Amino acid sequence: MQTREKKIDALRRKYNFSELGLYFALYKRYTGLEIEKNIRYATDGKRTYLDIVYEKNGGNEKHPLFIYLHGGGWVSGRRTARIYYCDSWAKQGYVCANIGYDYANDAKHPEHLREIFKGIEYVLDRAEHYNIDSTKVVIAGESAGAYFAAFIGAIATHRELYQRFAIPFKYQESFNVSACVLMSGIYDPARSLDTKFKDMDGFSEALCGLTAEELQGEDGRSKRDFLAPSFYADAKFPPSFIIGSKQDLLLPESVALHNELTAAGVMNQYALCGGLNGVHAGALLCQVGDGKKALQKAQAFALEACADREKEKI
């Protein structure tokens, strides 16, 4: 095994073990929800599974779609630990798709994006079955998941990127993202190295295949359009609710994206969490404190963005 692969594997084991506590921190049993777990959406990936969460008695009306992508530095992450965040959105009337994807030691960028779009396609193929209004889509994620959520938003608003990343997505002409909800994200891997977030050099090397020096050098700068969703933070970018945490070394990434979108005239809001939610991706603990406030604000923001999408249809 090569040195780089050993490094990635060590990070995977380290962070997947540390995520065990998320099951207990995030767990809350909701009543009245249907949860379909471990649905295989593609056969050519190790972790290409998703979960669907929705209200049992949602009626026959169409519901907006909420897509969640887990974090884990691109090398780890437990999809199932995020079901409970999806539950909170399902109680607001969303059909939620909690989509997993392969780690960086099993798939090279942009294969993760191709996998995620396969998961989205799987759900949209069944829009009638789940009573989904496919014109109202909210996509969310934390950390590396926010990176992918932002990239999905960028691709949906810059359709030439389907070809750029060789994404065979059947709904590329009609798929739109009404809003992004982005928690403690990484939006430019090269820029994120300046934050000194622990193991960021290993995370970015796993995703990009470049050392920290290469990523911040001429080679990395020439590939920013390929590696950084913030490269597409222009007027086309979807409305975005950005959540940061006070004690998170990656906080500058959230602030930078907020400033970029504001400068581009994109509808966006920024929330800062402290207290129990002040650590990296602390907003996932959405049942208490600032995490609960951020969730409520994000849901109000998404509701407004979806309403704006409805107006565009008229």
mmCIF file of C-alpha atoms in Angstrom:
data_model
loop_
_atom_site.group_PDB
_atom_site.id
_atom_site.type_symbol
_atom_site.label_atom_id
_atom_site.label_comp_id
_atom_site.label_asym_id
_atom_site.label_seq_id
_atom_site.Cartn_x
_atom_site.Cartn_y
_atom_site.Cartn_z
ATOM 1 C CA MET A 1 0.000 0.000 0.000
ATOM 2 C CA GLN A 2 1.341 3.424 -0.860
ATOM 3 C CA THR A 3 2.160 6.003 1.816
ATOM 4 C CA ARG A 4 -0.713 8.279 0.757
ATOM 5 C CA GLU A 5 -3.201 5.405 0.958
ATOM 6 C CA LYS A 6 -1.915 4.456 4.414
ATOM 7 C CA LYS A 7 -2.369 8.037 5.570
ATOM 8 C CA ILE A 8 -5.940 8.166 4.279
ATOM 9 C CA ASP A 9 -6.791 4.808 5.849
ATOM 10 C CA ALA A 10 -5.420 5.940 9.219
ATOM 11 C CA LEU A 11 -7.589 9.064 9.080
ATOM 12 C CA ARG A 12 -10.631 6.968 8.162
ATOM 13 C CA ARG A 13 -10.207 4.670 11.161
ATOM 14 C CA LYS A 14 -9.504 7.556 13.535
ATOM 15 C CA TYR A 15 -12.503 9.669 12.615
ATOM 16 C CA ASN A 16 -15.016 6.877 12.120
ATOM 17 C CA PHE A 17 -14.257 5.702 15.652
ATOM 18 C CA SER A 18 -14.707 9.220 17.021
ATOM 19 C CA GLU A 19 -18.099 9.476 15.284
ATOM 20 C CA LEU A 20 -19.622 6.703 17.370
ATOM 21 C CA GLY A 21 -20.685 9.326 19.890
ATOM 22 C CA LEU A 22 -22.881 11.023 17.282
ATOM 23 C CA TYR A 23 -25.405 8.212 17.611
ATOM 24 C CA PHE A 24 -26.041 9.210 21.216
ATOM 25 C CA ALA A 25 -25.614 12.980 20.815
ATOM 26 C CA LEU A 26 -28.036 13.263 17.895
ATOM 27 C CA TYR A 27 -30.528 10.540 18.718
ATOM 28 C CA LYS A 28 -34.130 11.527 19.244
ATOM 29 C CA ARG A 29 -37.059 9.241 18.580
ATOM 30 C CA TYR A 30 -39.708 10.960 16.490
ATOM 31 C CA THR A 31 -43.214 9.616 16.201
ATOM 32 C CA GLY A 32 -45.239 9.593 13.002
ATOM 33 C CA LEU A 33 -42.243 9.186 10.678
ATOM 34 C CA GLU A 34 -41.488 6.498 8.136
ATOM 35 C CA ILE A 35 -37.772 5.691 7.822
ATOM 36 C CA GLU A 36 -36.541 3.493 4.977
ATOM 37 C CA LYS A 37 -32.914 2.634 5.693
ATOM 38 C CA ASN A 38 -29.961 1.344 3.673
ATOM 39 C CA ILE A 39 -31.410 1.600 0.185
ATOM 40 C CA ARG A 40 -28.834 0.643 -2.432
ATOM 41 C CA TYR A 41 -28.944 3.383 -5.077
ATOM 42 C CA ALA A 42 -25.927 2.249 -7.131
ATOM 43 C CA THR A 43 -24.068 -1.050 -7.388
ATOM 44 C CA ASP A 44 -20.641 0.320 -8.274
ATOM 45 C CA GLY A 45 -19.732 1.887 -4.923
ATOM 46 C CA LYS A 46 -18.986 0.573 -1.442
ATOM 47 C CA ARG A 47 -21.124 3.145 0.378
ATOM 48 C CA THR A 48 -23.698 4.078 -2.249
ATOM 49 C CA TYR A 49 -26.673 3.726 0.076
ATOM 50 C CA LEU A 50 -29.317 6.191 1.153
ATOM 51 C CA ASP A 51 -32.145 6.538 3.657
ATOM 52 C CA ILE A 52 -35.571 8.064 3.034
ATOM 53 C CA VAL A 53 -37.420 9.792 5.879
ATOM 54 C CA TYR A 54 -40.926 11.236 5.627
ATOM 55 C CA GLU A 55 -44.156 11.680 7.567
ATOM 56 C CA LYS A 56 -46.382 8.621 7.656
ATOM 57 C CA ASN A 57 -49.517 10.692 7.265
ATOM 58 C CA GLY A 58 -48.223 13.340 4.908
ATOM 59 C CA GLY A 59 -51.332 13.280 2.761
ATOM 60 C CA ASN A 60 -51.464 13.331 -1.020
ATOM 61 C CA GLU A 61 -50.021 16.812 -1.493
ATOM 62 C CA LYS A 62 -46.539 17.207 -2.918
ATOM 63 C CA HIS A 63 -43.661 17.716 -0.499
ATOM 64 C CA PRO A 64 -40.327 19.478 -0.978
ATOM 65 C CA LEU A 65 -37.202 17.320 -1.085
ATOM 66 C CA PHE A 66 -34.458 17.677 1.530
ATOM 67 C CA ILE A 67 -31.113 16.079 0.643
ATOM 68 C CA TYR A 68 -28.447 15.546 3.301
ATOM 69 C CA LEU A 69 -24.758 14.708 2.794
ATOM 70 C CA HIS A 70 -22.636 13.652 5.754
ATOM 71 C CA GLY A 71 -19.219 15.054 6.574
ATOM 72 C CA GLY A 72 -16.053 13.310 7.672
ATOM 73 C CA GLY A 73 -13.145 15.014 5.951
ATOM 74 C CA TRP A 74 -13.845 13.067 2.737
ATOM 75 C CA VAL A 75 -12.228 10.017 4.377
ATOM 76 C CA SER A 76 -14.871 8.975 6.934
ATOM 77 C CA GLY A 77 -18.383 9.683 8.162
ATOM 78 C CA ARG A 78 -21.364 7.621 9.294
ATOM 79 C CA ARG A 79 -24.373 8.320 7.121
ATOM 80 C CA THR A 80 -26.784 6.722 9.573
ATOM 81 C CA ALA A 81 -25.790 9.139 12.350
ATOM 82 C CA ARG A 82 -27.353 11.947 10.290
ATOM 83 C CA ILE A 83 -30.795 10.353 9.989
ATOM 84 C CA TYR A 84 -31.800 12.163 13.158
ATOM 85 C CA TYR A 85 -31.009 15.567 11.661
ATOM 86 C CA CYS A 86 -33.165 14.604 8.687
ATOM 87 C CA ASP A 87 -35.967 13.720 11.111
ATOM 88 C CA SER A 88 -36.228 17.384 12.100
ATOM 89 C CA TRP A 89 -36.822 18.350 8.463
ATOM 90 C CA ALA A 90 -39.256 15.499 7.867
ATOM 91 C CA LYS A 91 -41.390 16.852 10.720
ATOM 92 C CA GLN A 92 -41.569 20.101 8.734
ATOM 93 C CA GLY A 93 -43.090 18.291 5.761
ATOM 94 C CA TYR A 94 -40.006 17.418 3.713
ATOM 95 C CA VAL A 95 -39.249 14.084 2.136
ATOM 96 C CA CYS A 96 -35.636 13.589 3.208
ATOM 97 C CA ALA A 97 -32.936 11.695 1.342
ATOM 98 C CA ASN A 98 -29.863 10.978 3.475
ATOM 99 C CA ILE A 99 -27.297 10.085 0.800
ATOM 100 C CA GLY A 100 -24.022 8.270 1.397
ATOM 101 C CA TYR A 101 -20.990 8.198 -0.886
ATOM 102 C CA ASP A 102 -17.609 6.500 -1.030
ATOM 103 C CA TYR A 103 -14.628 7.706 0.955
ATOM 104 C CA ALA A 104 -11.635 9.264 -0.778
ATOM 105 C CA ASN A 105 -9.596 6.060 -0.569
ATOM 106 C CA ASP A 106 -12.269 4.279 -2.646
ATOM 107 C CA ALA A 107 -13.268 7.045 -5.068
ATOM 108 C CA LYS A 108 -11.326 9.928 -6.546
ATOM 109 C CA HIS A 109 -12.758 13.392 -7.058
ATOM 110 C CA PRO A 110 -15.121 14.015 -8.810
ATOM 111 C CA GLU A 111 -16.472 10.452 -8.562
ATOM 112 C CA HIS A 112 -18.147 11.401 -5.258
ATOM 113 C CA LEU A 113 -20.200 14.003 -7.123
ATOM 114 C CA ARG A 114 -21.199 11.432 -9.721
ATOM 115 C CA GLU A 115 -22.294 9.067 -6.943
ATOM 116 C CA ILE A 116 -24.333 11.730 -5.167
ATOM 117 C CA PHE A 117 -26.097 12.635 -8.401
ATOM 118 C CA LYS A 118 -26.906 8.936 -8.882
ATOM 119 C CA GLY A 119 -28.520 9.027 -5.441
ATOM 120 C CA ILE A 120 -30.494 12.147 -6.328
ATOM 121 C CA GLU A 121 -31.561 10.542 -9.602
ATOM 122 C CA TYR A 122 -32.725 7.434 -7.736
ATOM 123 C CA VAL A 123 -34.960 9.592 -5.533
ATOM 124 C CA LEU A 124 -36.282 11.751 -8.379
ATOM 125 C CA ASP A 125 -37.146 8.592 -10.336
ATOM 126 C CA ARG A 126 -39.502 7.817 -7.446
ATOM 127 C CA ALA A 127 -40.861 11.323 -6.964
ATOM 128 C CA GLU A 128 -44.430 10.208 -7.623
ATOM 129 C CA HIS A 129 -44.150 7.342 -5.152
ATOM 130 C CA TYR A 130 -42.942 9.652 -2.364
ATOM 131 C CA ASN A 131 -45.137 12.629 -3.389
ATOM 132 C CA ILE A 132 -42.100 14.833 -3.966
ATOM 133 C CA ASP A 133 -42.344 18.250 -5.547
ATOM 134 C CA SER A 134 -39.095 18.005 -7.508
ATOM 135 C CA THR A 135 -39.120 21.756 -8.200
ATOM 136 C CA LYS A 136 -38.429 22.420 -4.502
ATOM 137 C CA VAL A 137 -35.101 20.966 -3.417
ATOM 138 C CA VAL A 138 -33.057 21.864 -0.346
ATOM 139 C CA ILE A 139 -29.572 20.357 -0.120
ATOM 140 C CA ALA A 140 -27.568 20.344 3.098
ATOM 141 C CA GLY A 141 -24.455 18.943 4.677
ATOM 142 C CA GLU A 142 -21.822 19.520 7.318
ATOM 143 C CA SER A 143 -18.054 19.856 6.875
ATOM 144 C CA ALA A 144 -17.045 17.761 3.830
ATOM 145 C CA GLY A 145 -20.755 17.173 3.261
ATOM 146 C CA ALA A 146 -21.261 20.936 3.005
ATOM 147 C CA TYR A 147 -18.459 20.968 0.411
ATOM 148 C CA PHE A 148 -20.420 18.484 -1.699
ATOM 149 C CA ALA A 149 -23.750 20.233 -1.060
ATOM 150 C CA ALA A 150 -22.227 23.516 -2.245
ATOM 151 C CA PHE A 151 -20.786 21.779 -5.298
ATOM 152 C CA ILE A 152 -24.176 20.244 -6.138
ATOM 153 C CA GLY A 153 -25.648 23.741 -5.897
ATOM 154 C CA ALA A 154 -22.892 25.103 -8.138
ATOM 155 C CA ILE A 155 -23.397 22.386 -10.753
ATOM 156 C CA ALA A 156 -27.183 22.827 -10.757
ATOM 157 C CA THR A 157 -26.732 26.543 -11.497
ATOM 158 C CA HIS A 158 -23.782 26.158 -13.893
ATOM 159 C CA ARG A 159 -25.025 23.346 -16.118
ATOM 160 C CA GLU A 160 -21.838 23.219 -18.170
ATOM 161 C CA LEU A 161 -20.287 21.528 -15.135
ATOM 162 C CA TYR A 162 -22.213 18.325 -15.799
ATOM 163 C CA GLN A 163 -19.950 17.862 -18.796
ATOM 164 C CA ARG A 164 -16.888 19.242 -16.967
ATOM 165 C CA PHE A 165 -17.249 16.540 -14.304
ATOM 166 C CA ALA A 166 -18.656 13.866 -16.643
ATOM 167 C CA ILE A 167 -21.860 13.489 -14.627
ATOM 168 C CA PRO A 168 -24.492 11.362 -16.450
ATOM 169 C CA PHE A 169 -27.549 12.827 -14.676
ATOM 170 C CA LYS A 170 -30.827 12.426 -16.530
ATOM 171 C CA TYR A 171 -32.479 15.432 -14.833
ATOM 172 C CA GLN A 172 -29.722 17.952 -15.504
ATOM 173 C CA GLU A 173 -31.989 20.179 -17.609
ATOM 174 C CA SER A 174 -34.728 20.385 -14.991
ATOM 175 C CA PHE A 175 -32.965 19.923 -11.644
ATOM 176 C CA ASN A 176 -32.746 23.080 -9.554
ATOM 177 C CA VAL A 177 -31.661 23.707 -5.972
ATOM 178 C CA SER A 178 -33.997 26.053 -4.116
ATOM 179 C CA ALA A 179 -31.629 26.456 -1.157
ATOM 180 C CA CYS A 180 -28.412 25.157 0.373
ATOM 181 C CA VAL A 181 -27.959 24.685 4.132
ATOM 182 C CA LEU A 182 -24.224 24.557 4.800
ATOM 183 C CA MET A 183 -22.730 23.777 8.216
ATOM 184 C CA SER A 184 -19.048 24.274 9.075
ATOM 185 C CA GLY A 185 -18.141 23.626 5.468
ATOM 186 C CA ILE A 186 -14.994 23.573 3.384
ATOM 187 C CA TYR A 187 -15.491 25.549 0.198
ATOM 188 C CA ASP A 188 -11.914 25.896 -1.063
ATOM 189 C CA PRO A 189 -9.547 23.060 -0.029
ATOM 190 C CA ALA A 190 -6.439 25.178 -0.672
ATOM 191 C CA ARG A 191 -7.750 28.114 1.351
ATOM 192 C CA SER A 192 -8.849 25.802 4.169
ATOM 193 C CA LEU A 193 -5.231 24.811 4.779
ATOM 194 C CA ASP A 194 -4.616 28.288 6.200
ATOM 195 C CA THR A 195 -7.114 27.604 8.991
ATOM 196 C CA LYS A 196 -4.786 25.053 10.616
ATOM 197 C CA PHE A 197 -7.771 22.755 11.213
ATOM 198 C CA LYS A 198 -6.445 19.452 12.553
ATOM 199 C CA ASP A 199 -5.477 16.969 9.825
ATOM 200 C CA MET A 200 -6.642 19.327 7.085
ATOM 201 C CA ASP A 201 -3.499 18.602 5.085
ATOM 202 C CA GLY A 202 -4.396 14.904 5.091
ATOM 203 C CA PHE A 203 -8.046 15.549 4.295
ATOM 204 C CA SER A 204 -7.276 17.837 1.368
ATOM 205 C CA GLU A 205 -4.627 15.480 0.010
ATOM 206 C CA ALA A 206 -7.131 12.620 0.159
ATOM 207 C CA LEU A 207 -9.668 14.564 -1.894
ATOM 208 C CA CYS A 208 -7.391 16.420 -4.284
ATOM 209 C CA GLY A 209 -4.467 14.022 -4.671
ATOM 210 C CA LEU A 210 -2.109 16.941 -3.986
ATOM 211 C CA THR A 211 0.080 17.667 -0.986
ATOM 212 C CA ALA A 212 -0.538 20.863 0.952
ATOM 213 C CA GLU A 213 2.382 22.504 -0.813
ATOM 214 C CA GLU A 214 1.134 21.431 -4.245
ATOM 215 C CA LEU A 215 -2.433 22.490 -3.483
ATOM 216 C CA GLN A 216 -1.401 25.973 -2.439
ATOM 217 C CA GLY A 217 1.099 26.253 -5.282
ATOM 218 C CA GLU A 218 0.645 26.955 -8.955
ATOM 219 C CA ASP A 219 -0.706 23.469 -9.681
ATOM 220 C CA GLY A 220 -3.450 23.804 -7.081
ATOM 221 C CA ARG A 221 -4.366 27.356 -8.109
ATOM 222 C CA SER A 222 -4.778 26.228 -11.714
ATOM 223 C CA LYS A 223 -7.301 23.587 -10.578
ATOM 224 C CA ARG A 224 -9.462 25.791 -8.346
ATOM 225 C CA ASP A 225 -12.398 25.554 -10.781
ATOM 226 C CA PHE A 226 -12.149 21.765 -10.443
ATOM 227 C CA LEU A 227 -11.666 21.611 -6.666
ATOM 228 C CA ALA A 228 -13.435 24.580 -5.050
ATOM 229 C CA PRO A 229 -17.214 25.095 -5.119
ATOM 230 C CA SER A 230 -16.617 28.671 -3.947
ATOM 231 C CA PHE A 231 -15.118 29.324 -7.388
ATOM 232 C CA TYR A 232 -18.768 29.394 -8.550
ATOM 233 C CA ALA A 233 -20.041 31.702 -5.794
ATOM 234 C CA ASP A 234 -21.486 34.131 -8.315
ATOM 235 C CA ALA A 235 -24.932 35.561 -8.988
ATOM 236 C CA LYS A 236 -26.179 32.179 -10.250
ATOM 237 C CA PHE A 237 -25.435 30.328 -6.991
ATOM 238 C CA PRO A 238 -28.474 29.043 -5.041
ATOM 239 C CA PRO A 239 -29.775 30.897 -1.975
ATOM 240 C CA SER A 240 -27.743 29.637 0.976
ATOM 241 C CA PHE A 241 -28.045 29.457 4.748
ATOM 242 C CA ILE A 242 -24.527 29.235 6.173
ATOM 243 C CA ILE A 243 -23.860 28.045 9.725
ATOM 244 C CA GLY A 244 -20.543 28.447 11.518
ATOM 245 C CA SER A 245 -19.346 27.659 15.036
ATOM 246 C CA LYS A 246 -17.343 29.997 17.270
ATOM 247 C CA GLN A 247 -14.664 27.511 18.366
ATOM 248 C CA ASP A 248 -14.275 25.935 14.935
ATOM 249 C CA LEU A 249 -10.942 26.596 13.235
ATOM 250 C CA LEU A 250 -12.760 26.194 9.915
ATOM 251 C CA LEU A 251 -15.023 29.154 10.718
ATOM 252 C CA PRO A 252 -13.158 31.404 8.212
ATOM 253 C CA GLU A 253 -14.443 29.169 5.405
ATOM 254 C CA SER A 254 -18.064 29.882 6.368
ATOM 255 C CA VAL A 255 -17.347 33.609 6.674
ATOM 256 C CA ALA A 256 -15.565 33.647 3.302
ATOM 257 C CA LEU A 257 -18.468 31.974 1.478
ATOM 258 C CA HIS A 258 -20.967 34.292 3.152
ATOM 259 C CA ASN A 259 -18.946 37.306 2.017
ATOM 260 C CA GLU A 260 -18.551 35.930 -1.517
ATOM 261 C CA LEU A 261 -22.262 35.281 -1.922
ATOM 262 C CA THR A 262 -23.167 38.649 -0.427
ATOM 263 C CA ALA A 263 -20.806 40.391 -2.845
ATOM 264 C CA ALA A 264 -22.417 38.462 -5.715
ATOM 265 C CA GLY A 265 -25.888 39.572 -4.630
ATOM 266 C CA VAL A 266 -27.034 36.039 -3.719
ATOM 267 C CA MET A 267 -29.759 35.670 -1.093
ATOM 268 C CA ASN A 268 -27.963 34.216 1.936
ATOM 269 C CA GLN A 269 -27.935 34.263 5.719
ATOM 270 C CA TYR A 270 -25.203 33.501 8.204
ATOM 271 C CA ALA A 271 -25.689 32.043 11.684
ATOM 272 C CA LEU A 272 -22.980 31.640 14.308
ATOM 273 C CA CYS A 273 -23.295 28.983 17.006
ATOM 274 C CA GLY A 274 -21.690 29.050 20.433
ATOM 275 C CA GLY A 275 -21.993 27.109 23.674
ATOM 276 C CA LEU A 276 -22.593 23.393 23.147
ATOM 277 C CA ASN A 277 -22.853 24.068 19.430
ATOM 278 C CA GLY A 278 -19.640 26.071 19.246
ATOM 279 C CA VAL A 279 -17.430 23.200 18.067
ATOM 280 C CA HIS A 280 -16.911 22.057 14.482
ATOM 281 C CA ALA A 281 -20.262 21.019 12.975
ATOM 282 C CA GLY A 282 -21.877 21.680 16.356
ATOM 283 C CA ALA A 283 -25.110 22.734 14.647
ATOM 284 C CA LEU A 284 -25.814 19.040 14.053
ATOM 285 C CA LEU A 285 -26.849 19.008 17.710
ATOM 286 C CA CYS A 286 -30.036 20.734 16.657
ATOM 287 C CA GLN A 287 -32.197 19.990 19.697
ATOM 288 C CA VAL A 288 -30.589 22.489 22.061
ATOM 289 C CA GLY A 289 -29.128 25.986 22.258
ATOM 290 C CA ASP A 290 -27.795 27.791 19.222
ATOM 291 C CA GLY A 291 -28.089 24.606 17.170
ATOM 292 C CA LYS A 292 -31.838 24.603 17.664
ATOM 293 C CA LYS A 293 -32.028 28.310 16.780
ATOM 294 C CA ALA A 294 -29.926 27.761 13.658
ATOM 295 C CA LEU A 295 -32.163 24.878 12.568
ATOM 296 C CA GLN A 296 -35.298 26.987 12.980
ATOM 297 C CA LYS A 297 -33.750 29.865 11.031
ATOM 298 C CA ALA A 298 -32.518 27.493 8.317
ATOM 299 C CA GLN A 299 -35.979 25.991 7.944
ATOM 300 C CA ALA A 300 -37.566 29.446 7.714
ATOM 301 C CA PHE A 301 -34.963 30.437 5.110
ATOM 302 C CA ALA A 302 -35.604 27.262 3.090
ATOM 303 C CA LEU A 303 -39.361 27.813 3.271
ATOM 304 C CA GLU A 304 -38.935 31.312 1.838
ATOM 305 C CA ALA A 305 -36.575 30.064 -0.878
ATOM 306 C CA CYS A 306 -39.020 27.325 -1.884
ATOM 307 C CA ALA A 307 -41.833 29.879 -1.956
ATOM 308 C CA ASP A 308 -39.747 32.014 -4.287
ATOM 309 C CA ARG A 309 -39.284 28.957 -6.487
ATOM 310 C CA GLU A 310 -43.088 28.541 -6.538
ATOM 311 C CA LYS A 311 -43.480 32.125 -7.713
ATOM 312 C CA GLU A 312 -41.083 31.457 -10.586
ATOM 313 C CA LYS A 313 -43.380 28.647 -11.788
ATOM 314 C CA ILE A 314 -46.385 30.981 -12.061
#
